[in-house]
Tab-separated table of C-alpha atoms in Angstrom:
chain	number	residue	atom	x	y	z
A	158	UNK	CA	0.000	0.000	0.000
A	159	UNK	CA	1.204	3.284	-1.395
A	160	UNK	CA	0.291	6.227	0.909
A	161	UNK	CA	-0.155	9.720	-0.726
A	162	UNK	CA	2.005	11.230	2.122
A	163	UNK	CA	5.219	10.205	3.124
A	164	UNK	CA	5.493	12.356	6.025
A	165	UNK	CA	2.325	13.171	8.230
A	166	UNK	CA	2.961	15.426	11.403
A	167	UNK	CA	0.595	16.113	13.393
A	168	UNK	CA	0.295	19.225	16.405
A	169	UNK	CA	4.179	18.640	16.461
A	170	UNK	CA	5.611	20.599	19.915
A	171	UNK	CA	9.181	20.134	21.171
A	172	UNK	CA	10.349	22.103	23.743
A	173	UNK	CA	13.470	22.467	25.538
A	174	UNK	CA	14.073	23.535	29.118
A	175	UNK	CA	16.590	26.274	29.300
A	176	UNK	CA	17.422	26.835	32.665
A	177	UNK	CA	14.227	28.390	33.759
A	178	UNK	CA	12.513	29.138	30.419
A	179	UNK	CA	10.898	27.028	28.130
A	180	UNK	CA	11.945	27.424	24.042
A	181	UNK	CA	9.338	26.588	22.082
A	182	UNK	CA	11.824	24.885	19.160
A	183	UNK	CA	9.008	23.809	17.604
A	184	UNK	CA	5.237	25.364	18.616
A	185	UNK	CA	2.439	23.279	17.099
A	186	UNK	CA	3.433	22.429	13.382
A	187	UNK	CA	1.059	20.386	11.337
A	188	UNK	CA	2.797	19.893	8.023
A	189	UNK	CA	2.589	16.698	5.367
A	190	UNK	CA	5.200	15.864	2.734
A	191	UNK	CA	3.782	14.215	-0.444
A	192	UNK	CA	5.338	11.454	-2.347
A	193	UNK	CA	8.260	11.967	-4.400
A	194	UNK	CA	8.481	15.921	-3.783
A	195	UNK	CA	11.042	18.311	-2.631
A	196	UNK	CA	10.168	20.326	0.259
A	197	UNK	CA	12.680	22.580	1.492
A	198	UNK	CA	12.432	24.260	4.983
A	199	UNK	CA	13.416	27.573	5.268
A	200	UNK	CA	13.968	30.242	8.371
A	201	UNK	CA	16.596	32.144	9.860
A	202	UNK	CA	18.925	29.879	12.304
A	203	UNK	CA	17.137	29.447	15.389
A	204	UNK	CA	14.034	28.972	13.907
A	205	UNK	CA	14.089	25.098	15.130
A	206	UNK	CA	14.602	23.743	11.442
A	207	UNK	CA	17.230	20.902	12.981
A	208	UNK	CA	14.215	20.410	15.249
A	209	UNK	CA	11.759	19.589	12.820
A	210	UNK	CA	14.660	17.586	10.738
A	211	UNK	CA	15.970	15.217	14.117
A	212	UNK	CA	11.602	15.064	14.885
A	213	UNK	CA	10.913	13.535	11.230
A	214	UNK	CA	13.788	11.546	11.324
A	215	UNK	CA	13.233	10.148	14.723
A	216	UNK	CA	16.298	11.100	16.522
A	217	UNK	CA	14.460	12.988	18.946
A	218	UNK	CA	10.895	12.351	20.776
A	219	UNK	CA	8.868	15.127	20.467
A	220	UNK	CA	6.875	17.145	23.539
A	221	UNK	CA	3.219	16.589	21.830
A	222	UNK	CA	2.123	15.673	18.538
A	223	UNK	CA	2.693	12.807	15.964
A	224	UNK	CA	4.999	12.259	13.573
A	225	UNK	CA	3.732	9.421	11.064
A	226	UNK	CA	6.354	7.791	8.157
A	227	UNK	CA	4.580	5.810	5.642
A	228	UNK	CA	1.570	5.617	8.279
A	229	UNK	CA	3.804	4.413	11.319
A	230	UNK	CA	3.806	6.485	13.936
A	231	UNK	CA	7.612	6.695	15.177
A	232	UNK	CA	6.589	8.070	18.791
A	233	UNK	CA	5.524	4.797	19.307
A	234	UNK	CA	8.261	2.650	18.519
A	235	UNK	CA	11.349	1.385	20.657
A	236	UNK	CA	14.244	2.043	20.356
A	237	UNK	CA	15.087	-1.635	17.994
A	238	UNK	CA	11.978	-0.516	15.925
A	239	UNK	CA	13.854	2.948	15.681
A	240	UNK	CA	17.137	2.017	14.568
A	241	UNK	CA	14.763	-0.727	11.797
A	242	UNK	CA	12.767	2.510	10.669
A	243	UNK	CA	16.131	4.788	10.351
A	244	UNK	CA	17.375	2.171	8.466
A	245	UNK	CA	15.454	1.353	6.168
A	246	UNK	CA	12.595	4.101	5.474
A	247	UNK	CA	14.694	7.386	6.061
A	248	UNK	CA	18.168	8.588	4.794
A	249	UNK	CA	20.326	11.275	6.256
A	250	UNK	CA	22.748	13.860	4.281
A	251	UNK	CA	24.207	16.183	7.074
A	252	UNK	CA	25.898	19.755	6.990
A	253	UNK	CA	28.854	18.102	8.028
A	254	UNK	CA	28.820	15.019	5.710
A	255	UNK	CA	29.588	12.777	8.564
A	256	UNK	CA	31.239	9.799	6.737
A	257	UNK	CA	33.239	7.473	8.957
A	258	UNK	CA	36.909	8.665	8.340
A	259	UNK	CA	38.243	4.851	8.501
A	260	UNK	CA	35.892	3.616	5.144
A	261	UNK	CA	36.541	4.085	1.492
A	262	UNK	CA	33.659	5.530	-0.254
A	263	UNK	CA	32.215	2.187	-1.313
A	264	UNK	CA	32.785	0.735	2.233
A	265	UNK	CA	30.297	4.306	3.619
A	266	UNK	CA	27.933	3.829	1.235
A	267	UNK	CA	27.752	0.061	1.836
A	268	UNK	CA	27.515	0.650	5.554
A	269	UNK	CA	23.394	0.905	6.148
A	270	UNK	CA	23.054	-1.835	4.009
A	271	UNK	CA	24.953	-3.775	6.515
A	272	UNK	CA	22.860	-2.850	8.990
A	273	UNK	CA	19.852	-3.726	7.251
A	274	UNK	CA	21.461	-7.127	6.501
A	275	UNK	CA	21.930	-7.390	3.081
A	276	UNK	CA	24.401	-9.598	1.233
A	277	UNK	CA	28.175	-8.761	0.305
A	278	UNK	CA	27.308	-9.124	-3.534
A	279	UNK	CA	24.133	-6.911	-3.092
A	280	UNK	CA	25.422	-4.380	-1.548
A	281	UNK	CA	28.822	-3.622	-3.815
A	282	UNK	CA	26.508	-3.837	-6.669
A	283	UNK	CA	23.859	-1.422	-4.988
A	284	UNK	CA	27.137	0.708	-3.860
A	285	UNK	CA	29.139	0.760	-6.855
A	286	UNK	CA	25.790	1.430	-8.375
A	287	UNK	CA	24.938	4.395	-6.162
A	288	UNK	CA	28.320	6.068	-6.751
A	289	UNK	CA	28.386	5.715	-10.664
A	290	UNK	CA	24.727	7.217	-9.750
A	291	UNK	CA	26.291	10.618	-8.162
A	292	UNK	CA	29.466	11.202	-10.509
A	293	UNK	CA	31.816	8.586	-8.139
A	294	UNK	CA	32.837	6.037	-10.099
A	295	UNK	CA	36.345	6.340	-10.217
A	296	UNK	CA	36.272	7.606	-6.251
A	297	UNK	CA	34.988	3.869	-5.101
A	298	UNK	CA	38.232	3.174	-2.643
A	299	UNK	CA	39.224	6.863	-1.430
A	300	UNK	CA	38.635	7.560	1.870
A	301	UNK	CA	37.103	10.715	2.903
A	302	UNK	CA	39.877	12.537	3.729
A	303	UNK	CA	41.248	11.979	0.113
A	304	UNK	CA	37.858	12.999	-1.005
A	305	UNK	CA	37.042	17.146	-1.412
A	306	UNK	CA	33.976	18.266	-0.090
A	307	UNK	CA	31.594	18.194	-2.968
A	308	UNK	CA	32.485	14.810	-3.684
A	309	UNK	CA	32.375	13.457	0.265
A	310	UNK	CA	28.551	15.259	0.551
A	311	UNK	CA	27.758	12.961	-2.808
A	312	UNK	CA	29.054	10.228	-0.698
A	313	UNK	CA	26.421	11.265	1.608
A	314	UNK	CA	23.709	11.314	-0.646
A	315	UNK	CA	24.631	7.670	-1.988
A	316	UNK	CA	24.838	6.538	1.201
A	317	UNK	CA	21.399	8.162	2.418
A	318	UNK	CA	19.821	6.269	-1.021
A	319	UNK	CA	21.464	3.128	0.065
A	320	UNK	CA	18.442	1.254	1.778
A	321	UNK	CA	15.772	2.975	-0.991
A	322	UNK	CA	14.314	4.777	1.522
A	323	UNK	CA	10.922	6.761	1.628
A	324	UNK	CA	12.083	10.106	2.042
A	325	UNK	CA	15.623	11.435	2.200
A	326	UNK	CA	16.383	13.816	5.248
A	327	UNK	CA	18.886	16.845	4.674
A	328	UNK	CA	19.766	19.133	7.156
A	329	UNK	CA	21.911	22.145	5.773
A	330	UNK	CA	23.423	20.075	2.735
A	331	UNK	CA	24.933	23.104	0.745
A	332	UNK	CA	26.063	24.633	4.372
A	333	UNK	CA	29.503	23.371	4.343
A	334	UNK	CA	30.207	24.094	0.463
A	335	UNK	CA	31.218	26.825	-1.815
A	336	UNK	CA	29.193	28.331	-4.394
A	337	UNK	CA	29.295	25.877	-6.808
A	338	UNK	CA	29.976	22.698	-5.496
A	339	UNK	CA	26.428	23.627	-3.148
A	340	UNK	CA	24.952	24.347	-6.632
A	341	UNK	CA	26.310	20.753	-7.781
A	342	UNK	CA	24.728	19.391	-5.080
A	343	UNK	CA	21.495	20.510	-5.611
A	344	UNK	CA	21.181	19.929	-9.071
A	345	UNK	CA	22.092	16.525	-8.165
A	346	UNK	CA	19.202	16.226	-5.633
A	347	UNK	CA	16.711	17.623	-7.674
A	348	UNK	CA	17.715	14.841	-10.598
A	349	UNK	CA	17.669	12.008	-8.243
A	350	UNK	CA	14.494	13.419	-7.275
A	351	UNK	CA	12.881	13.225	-10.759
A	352	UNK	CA	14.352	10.265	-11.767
A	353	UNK	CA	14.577	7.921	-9.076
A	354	UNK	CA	11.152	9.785	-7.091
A	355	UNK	CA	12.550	9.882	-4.235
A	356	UNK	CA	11.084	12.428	-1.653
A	357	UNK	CA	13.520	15.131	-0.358
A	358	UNK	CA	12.887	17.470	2.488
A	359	UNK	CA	15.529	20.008	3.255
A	360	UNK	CA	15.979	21.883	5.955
A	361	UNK	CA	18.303	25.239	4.762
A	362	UNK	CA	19.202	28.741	4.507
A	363	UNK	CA	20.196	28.461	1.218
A	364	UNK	CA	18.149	30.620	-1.050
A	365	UNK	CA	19.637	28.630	-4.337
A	366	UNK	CA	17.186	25.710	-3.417
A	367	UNK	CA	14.093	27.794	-3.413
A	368	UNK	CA	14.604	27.375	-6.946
A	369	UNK	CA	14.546	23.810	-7.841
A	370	UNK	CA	11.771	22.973	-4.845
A	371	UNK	CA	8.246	22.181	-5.169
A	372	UNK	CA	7.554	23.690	-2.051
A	373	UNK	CA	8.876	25.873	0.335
A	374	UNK	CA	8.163	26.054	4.206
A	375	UNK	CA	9.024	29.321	5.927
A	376	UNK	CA	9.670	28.468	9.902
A	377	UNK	CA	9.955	31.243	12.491
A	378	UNK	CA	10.049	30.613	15.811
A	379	UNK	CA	9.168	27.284	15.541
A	380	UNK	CA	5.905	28.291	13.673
A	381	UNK	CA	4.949	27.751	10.126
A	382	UNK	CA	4.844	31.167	8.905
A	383	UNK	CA	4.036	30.019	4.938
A	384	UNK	CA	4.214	27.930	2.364
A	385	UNK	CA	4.541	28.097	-1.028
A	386	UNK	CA	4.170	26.412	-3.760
A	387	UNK	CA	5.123	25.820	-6.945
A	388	UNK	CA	4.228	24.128	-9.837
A	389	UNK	CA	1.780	21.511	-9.669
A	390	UNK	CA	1.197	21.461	-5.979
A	391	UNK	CA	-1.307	24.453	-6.211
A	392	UNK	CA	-3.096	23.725	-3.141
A	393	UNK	CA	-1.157	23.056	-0.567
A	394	UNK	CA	-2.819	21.374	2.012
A	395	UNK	CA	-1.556	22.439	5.545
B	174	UNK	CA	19.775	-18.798	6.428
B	175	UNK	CA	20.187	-17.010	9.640
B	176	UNK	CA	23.149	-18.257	10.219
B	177	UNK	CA	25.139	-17.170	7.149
B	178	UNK	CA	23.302	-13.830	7.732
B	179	UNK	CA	24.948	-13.523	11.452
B	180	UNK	CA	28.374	-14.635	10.025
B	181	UNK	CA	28.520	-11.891	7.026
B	182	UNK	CA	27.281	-9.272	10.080
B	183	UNK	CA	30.360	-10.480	12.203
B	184	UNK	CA	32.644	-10.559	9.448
B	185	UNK	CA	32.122	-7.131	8.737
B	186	UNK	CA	32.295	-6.104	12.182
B	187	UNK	CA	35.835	-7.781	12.867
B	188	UNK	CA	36.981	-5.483	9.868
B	189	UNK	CA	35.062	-2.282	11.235
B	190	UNK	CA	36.698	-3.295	14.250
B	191	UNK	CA	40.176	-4.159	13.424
B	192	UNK	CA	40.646	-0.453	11.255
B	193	UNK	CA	39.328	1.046	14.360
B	194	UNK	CA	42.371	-0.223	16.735
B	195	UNK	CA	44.442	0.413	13.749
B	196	UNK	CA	43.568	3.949	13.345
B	197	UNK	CA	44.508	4.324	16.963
B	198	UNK	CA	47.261	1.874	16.783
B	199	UNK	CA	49.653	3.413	19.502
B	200	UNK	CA	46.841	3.474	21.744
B	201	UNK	CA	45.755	0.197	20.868
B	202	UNK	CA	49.314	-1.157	21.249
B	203	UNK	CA	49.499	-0.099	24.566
B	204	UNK	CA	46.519	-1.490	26.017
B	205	UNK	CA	47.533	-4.536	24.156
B	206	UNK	CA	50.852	-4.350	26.151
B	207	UNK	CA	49.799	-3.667	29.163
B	208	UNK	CA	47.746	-6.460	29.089
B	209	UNK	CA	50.827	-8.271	27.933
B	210	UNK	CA	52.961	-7.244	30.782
B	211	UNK	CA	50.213	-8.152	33.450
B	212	UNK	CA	49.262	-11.700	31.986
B	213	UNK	CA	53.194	-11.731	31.639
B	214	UNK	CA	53.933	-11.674	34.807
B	215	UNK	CA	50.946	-14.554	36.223
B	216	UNK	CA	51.987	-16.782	33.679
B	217	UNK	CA	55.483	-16.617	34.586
B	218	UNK	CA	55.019	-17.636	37.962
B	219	UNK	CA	52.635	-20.198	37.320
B	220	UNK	CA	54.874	-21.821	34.756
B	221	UNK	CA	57.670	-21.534	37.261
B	222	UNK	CA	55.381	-22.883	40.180
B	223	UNK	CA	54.651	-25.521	38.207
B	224	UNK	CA	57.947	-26.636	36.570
B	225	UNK	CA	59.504	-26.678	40.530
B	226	UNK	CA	56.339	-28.287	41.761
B	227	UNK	CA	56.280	-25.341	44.484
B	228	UNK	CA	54.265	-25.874	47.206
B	229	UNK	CA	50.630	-23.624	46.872
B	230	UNK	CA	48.459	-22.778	49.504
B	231	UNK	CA	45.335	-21.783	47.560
B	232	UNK	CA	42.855	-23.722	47.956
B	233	UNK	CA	39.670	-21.551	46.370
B	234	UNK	CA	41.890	-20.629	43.448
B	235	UNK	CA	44.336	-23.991	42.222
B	236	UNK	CA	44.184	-23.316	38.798
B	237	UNK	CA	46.361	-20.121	39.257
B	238	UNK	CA	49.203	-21.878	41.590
B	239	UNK	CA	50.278	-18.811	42.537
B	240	UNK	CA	51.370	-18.241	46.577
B	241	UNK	CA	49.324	-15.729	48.611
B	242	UNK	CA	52.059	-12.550	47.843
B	243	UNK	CA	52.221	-13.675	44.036
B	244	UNK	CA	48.535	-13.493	43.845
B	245	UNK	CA	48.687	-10.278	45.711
B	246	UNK	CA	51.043	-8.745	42.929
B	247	UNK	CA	49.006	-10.532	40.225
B	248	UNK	CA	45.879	-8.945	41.410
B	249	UNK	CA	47.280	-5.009	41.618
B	250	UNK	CA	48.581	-5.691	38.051
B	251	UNK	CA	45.661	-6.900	36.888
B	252	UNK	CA	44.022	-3.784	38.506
B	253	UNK	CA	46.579	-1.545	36.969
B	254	UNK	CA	46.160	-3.078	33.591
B	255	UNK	CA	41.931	-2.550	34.096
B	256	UNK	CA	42.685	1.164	34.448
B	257	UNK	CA	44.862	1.484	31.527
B	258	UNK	CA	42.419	-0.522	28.915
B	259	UNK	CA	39.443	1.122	30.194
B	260	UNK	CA	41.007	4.284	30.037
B	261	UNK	CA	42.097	4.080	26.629
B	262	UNK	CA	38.754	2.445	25.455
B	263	UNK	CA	36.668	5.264	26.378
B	264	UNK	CA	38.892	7.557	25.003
B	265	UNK	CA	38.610	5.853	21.879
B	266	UNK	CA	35.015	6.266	22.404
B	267	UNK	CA	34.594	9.766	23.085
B	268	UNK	CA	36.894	10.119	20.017
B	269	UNK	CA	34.069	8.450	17.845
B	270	UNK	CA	31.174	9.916	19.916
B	271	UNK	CA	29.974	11.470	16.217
B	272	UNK	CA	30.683	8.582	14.366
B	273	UNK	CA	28.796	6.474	16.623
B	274	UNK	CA	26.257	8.791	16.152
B	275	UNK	CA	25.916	8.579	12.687
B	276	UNK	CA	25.391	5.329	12.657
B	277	UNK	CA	23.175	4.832	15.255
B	278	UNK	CA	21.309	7.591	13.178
B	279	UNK	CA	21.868	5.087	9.919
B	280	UNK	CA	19.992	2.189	11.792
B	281	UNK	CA	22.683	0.565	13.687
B	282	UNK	CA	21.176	-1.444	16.697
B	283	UNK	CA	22.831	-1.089	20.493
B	284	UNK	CA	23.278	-5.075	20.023
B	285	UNK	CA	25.658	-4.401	16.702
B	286	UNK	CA	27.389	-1.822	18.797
B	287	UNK	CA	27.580	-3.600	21.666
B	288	UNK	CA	28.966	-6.644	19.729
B	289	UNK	CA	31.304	-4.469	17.777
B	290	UNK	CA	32.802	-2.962	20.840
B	291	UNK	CA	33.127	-6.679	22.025
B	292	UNK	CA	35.220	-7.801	18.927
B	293	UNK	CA	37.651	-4.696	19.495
B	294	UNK	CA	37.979	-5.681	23.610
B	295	UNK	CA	38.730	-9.179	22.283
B	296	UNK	CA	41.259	-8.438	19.812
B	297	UNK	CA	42.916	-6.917	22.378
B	298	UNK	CA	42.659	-9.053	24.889
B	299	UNK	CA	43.804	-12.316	22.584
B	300	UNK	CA	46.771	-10.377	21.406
B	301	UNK	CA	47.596	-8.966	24.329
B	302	UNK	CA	47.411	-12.682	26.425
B	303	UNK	CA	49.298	-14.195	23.299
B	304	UNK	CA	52.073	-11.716	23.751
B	305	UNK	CA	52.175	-12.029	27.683
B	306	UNK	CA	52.591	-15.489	27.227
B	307	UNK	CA	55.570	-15.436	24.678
B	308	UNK	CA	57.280	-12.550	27.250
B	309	UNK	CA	56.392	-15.149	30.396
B	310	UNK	CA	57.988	-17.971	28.731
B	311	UNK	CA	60.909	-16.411	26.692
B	312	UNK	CA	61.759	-14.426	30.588
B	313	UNK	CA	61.933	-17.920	32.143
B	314	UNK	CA	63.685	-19.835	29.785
B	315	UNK	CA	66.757	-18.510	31.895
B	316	UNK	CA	65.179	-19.471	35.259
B	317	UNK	CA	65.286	-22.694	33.688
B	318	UNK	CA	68.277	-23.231	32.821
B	319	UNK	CA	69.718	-22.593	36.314
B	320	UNK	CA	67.692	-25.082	37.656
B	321	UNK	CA	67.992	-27.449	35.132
B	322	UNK	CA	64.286	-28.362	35.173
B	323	UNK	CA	62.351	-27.759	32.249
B	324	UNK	CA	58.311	-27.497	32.032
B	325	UNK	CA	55.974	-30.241	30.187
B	326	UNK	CA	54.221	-28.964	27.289
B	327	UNK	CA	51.105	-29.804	29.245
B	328	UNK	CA	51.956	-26.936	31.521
B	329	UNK	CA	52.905	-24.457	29.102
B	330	UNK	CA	49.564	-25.306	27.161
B	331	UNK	CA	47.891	-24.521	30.398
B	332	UNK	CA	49.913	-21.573	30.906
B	333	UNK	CA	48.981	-20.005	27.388
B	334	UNK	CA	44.942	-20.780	28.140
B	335	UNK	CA	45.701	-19.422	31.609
B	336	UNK	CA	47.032	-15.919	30.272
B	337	UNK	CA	44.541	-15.843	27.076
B	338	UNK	CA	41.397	-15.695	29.640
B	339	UNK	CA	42.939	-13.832	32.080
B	340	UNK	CA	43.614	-10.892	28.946
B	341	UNK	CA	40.284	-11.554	27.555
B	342	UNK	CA	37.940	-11.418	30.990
B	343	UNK	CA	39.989	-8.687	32.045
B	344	UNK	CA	39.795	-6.681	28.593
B	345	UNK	CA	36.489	-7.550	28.469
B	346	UNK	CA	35.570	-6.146	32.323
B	347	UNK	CA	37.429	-2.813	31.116
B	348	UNK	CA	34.955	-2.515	28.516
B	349	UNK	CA	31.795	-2.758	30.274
B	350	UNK	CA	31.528	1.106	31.089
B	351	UNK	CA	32.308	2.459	27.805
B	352	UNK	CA	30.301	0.442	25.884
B	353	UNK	CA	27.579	1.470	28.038
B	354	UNK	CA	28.255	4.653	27.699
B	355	UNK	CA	28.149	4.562	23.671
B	356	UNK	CA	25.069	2.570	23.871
B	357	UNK	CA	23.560	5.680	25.694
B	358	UNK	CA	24.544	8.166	23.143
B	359	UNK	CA	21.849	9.908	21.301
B	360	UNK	CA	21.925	10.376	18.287
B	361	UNK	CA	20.582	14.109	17.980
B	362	UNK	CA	23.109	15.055	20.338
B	363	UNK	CA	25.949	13.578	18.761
B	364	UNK	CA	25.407	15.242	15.745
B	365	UNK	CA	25.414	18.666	16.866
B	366	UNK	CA	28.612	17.783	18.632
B	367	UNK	CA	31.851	19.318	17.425
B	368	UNK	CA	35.367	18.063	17.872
């Protein structure tokens, strides 16, 4: 069964206890993320976008509210139901890259399927694959430190496609880059997301993704200030 | 089916593990010889103990034959060697509190963790034993030689399984903590974090 939204949130509150104030990071958002499109989540710094991003990726429990993935909802899971959901329904690209410095590119990309259990011969395939995929072919056995930083956050994305996952998390994926190797980047998204349909939501500052997104979420203070959309996605539904 | 599953898992954890000691391999070499020098200096006794059929007194623990002070000495080693590995280990932790992280964030169970940090405690703890074996017996060769009474093989087999347990149990008791305390590490957190 094919659900029409990959991402359902529901009334979603997280706050944090600051010493003797409460921040609202994120005050009562009700968002949903359609099937194969590319949302990107926009707001100054502060405005609890790595909130939202660590909430729909089930890193962190929020206050109130609901977070369904494909119908599941992750507030009710364990922690081994978690780790199987991460896995295998969501995939991360970070500001930071965060590949593990003692893997080759192949051996990082290869590393979820691991966890998910997959076979040696299915995942260098899937790997090799993935890499050929994001301009890495000839890059299979450099390690990330022999690797510049364009071509480690395309590690990132290979990786993050690794398991075929339902939506693809990025927080801040053009943060650490320069002009155009960010631009690179997102080009590169935005083709994997037409070809391959894979859903993208993208937490960012970076006013060179407005352009290639279907829709855009404004955040302030943890609130939805807007969205808009583009394209086909005329009504969005909030 | 499940089987060949778990062994592919463990296979790839042994290599995960073994470039993580080697990536830290003057840290991991010292743990490894401390635990050397420690199980060194128990099996040495016990092989020499044995060899001059020495008199024991302990009852509770025979399979040492060590006398009260050697066990004493054994014992403060042993504790010595605890701090060191543990010490080290949760260095080598904190060191990969992001990359833990990440892949706890990529899926990776506390059980695959746990097991991984199990297979790096072990490696140590086998080579480190193996090692304080081959210093144990190569120091008592001289020993002897003076007394002109040489060990059975028997007893140097027991030795060597003596001093590989001893290194793994007490590699393995050094670990406890910091594998706990990676098991605990949340993700959200660890991502944030900056070295």
């Amino acid at each position: 069964m094919v659900y029409k939204y990959v991402v359902e949130t529901i009334n979603l509150t997280k706050y944090y206890h600051l010493g003797s104030s409460i921040i609202r990071a994120i005050d009562d958002v009700t968002l949903n993320i359609y099937r194969g499109e590319y949302l990107s989540i926009m707001g100054p710094s502060g405005s609890g976008k790595t909130t939202l991003f660590n909430l729909i990726g089930g890193l962190d429990k929020p206050t109130s509210g609901k977070v369904f993935i494909d119908n599941i909802d992750i507030s009710k899971l364990d922690a081994y139901e978690l780790a199987w959901l991460r896995c295998r329904k969501i995939g991360y690209i970070f500001q930071t890259f965060n590949l593990i410095p003692v893997f080759t590119a192949i051996e990082n990309v290869m590393l979820p399927m691991i966890f998910a259990g997959k076979i040696k011969r299915e995942r260098l395939e899937k790997a090799k694959q993935l890499l050929e995929k994001v301009g890495l072919g000839d890059r299979l056995y450099h390690k990330p430190m022999e690797l510049s930083g364009g071509q480690q956050q395309r590690v990132a994305i290979a990786r993050a496609l690794a398991n075929d996952p339902s939506i693809v998390l990025a927080d801040e994926p053009t943060g650490n880059l320069d002009l155009n190797t960010g631009l690179e980047i997102i080009k590169l998204l935005r083709a994997l997301n037409r070809e391959r349909n894979v859903t993208i939501f993208c937490a960012t500052h970076d006013y060179k993704i407005i352009e290639v997104s279907d829709r855009i979420v404004w955040l302030r203070n943890g609130k939805i200030e807007r969205v808009e959309a583009k394209k086909y996605i005329e009504k969005a539904s909030l | 089916m499940q089987k060949i599953f778990a062994n592919f898992m463990l296979r790839d954890l042994f290599h995960i593990a073994l470039e993580n000691l080697l990536k830290r391999s003057l840290r991991s070499l010292l743990a490894i010889f401390s635990i050397a020098l420690s199980t060194a200096l128990i099996s040495s006794m016990n092989l020499i103990n044995t060899s001059l059929s020495t008199k024991t007194n302990h009852s509770y623990l025979p399979f040492l034959n060590l006398n009260d002070y050697q066990l004493f000495t054994s014992v403060i080693s042993l504790i010595v060697c605890i701090i060191v590995i543990f010490n080290s280990t949760l260095i080598s932790i904190m060191e990969r509190y992001k990359e833990i992280g990440t892949m706890k964030c990529l899926g990776a169970k506390s059980s695959l963790l746990l097991t991984l940090f199990i297979i790096e405690s072990s490696i140590i703890g086998i080579l480190g034993g193996t090692m304080g074996f081959v210093i144990a017996s190569l120091l008592s060769i001289p020993f002897f030689i003076f007394t002109n009474i040489f060990p059975s093989a028997f007893s140097y087999l027991l030795s060597f399984i003596l001093s590989i347990s001893i290194s793994l149990i007490v590699s393995l008791i050094a670990t406890i903590y910091p594998a706990y305390y990676a098991i605990r590490i949340n993700p959200a957190d660890a991502l944030r974090f900056e070295v």
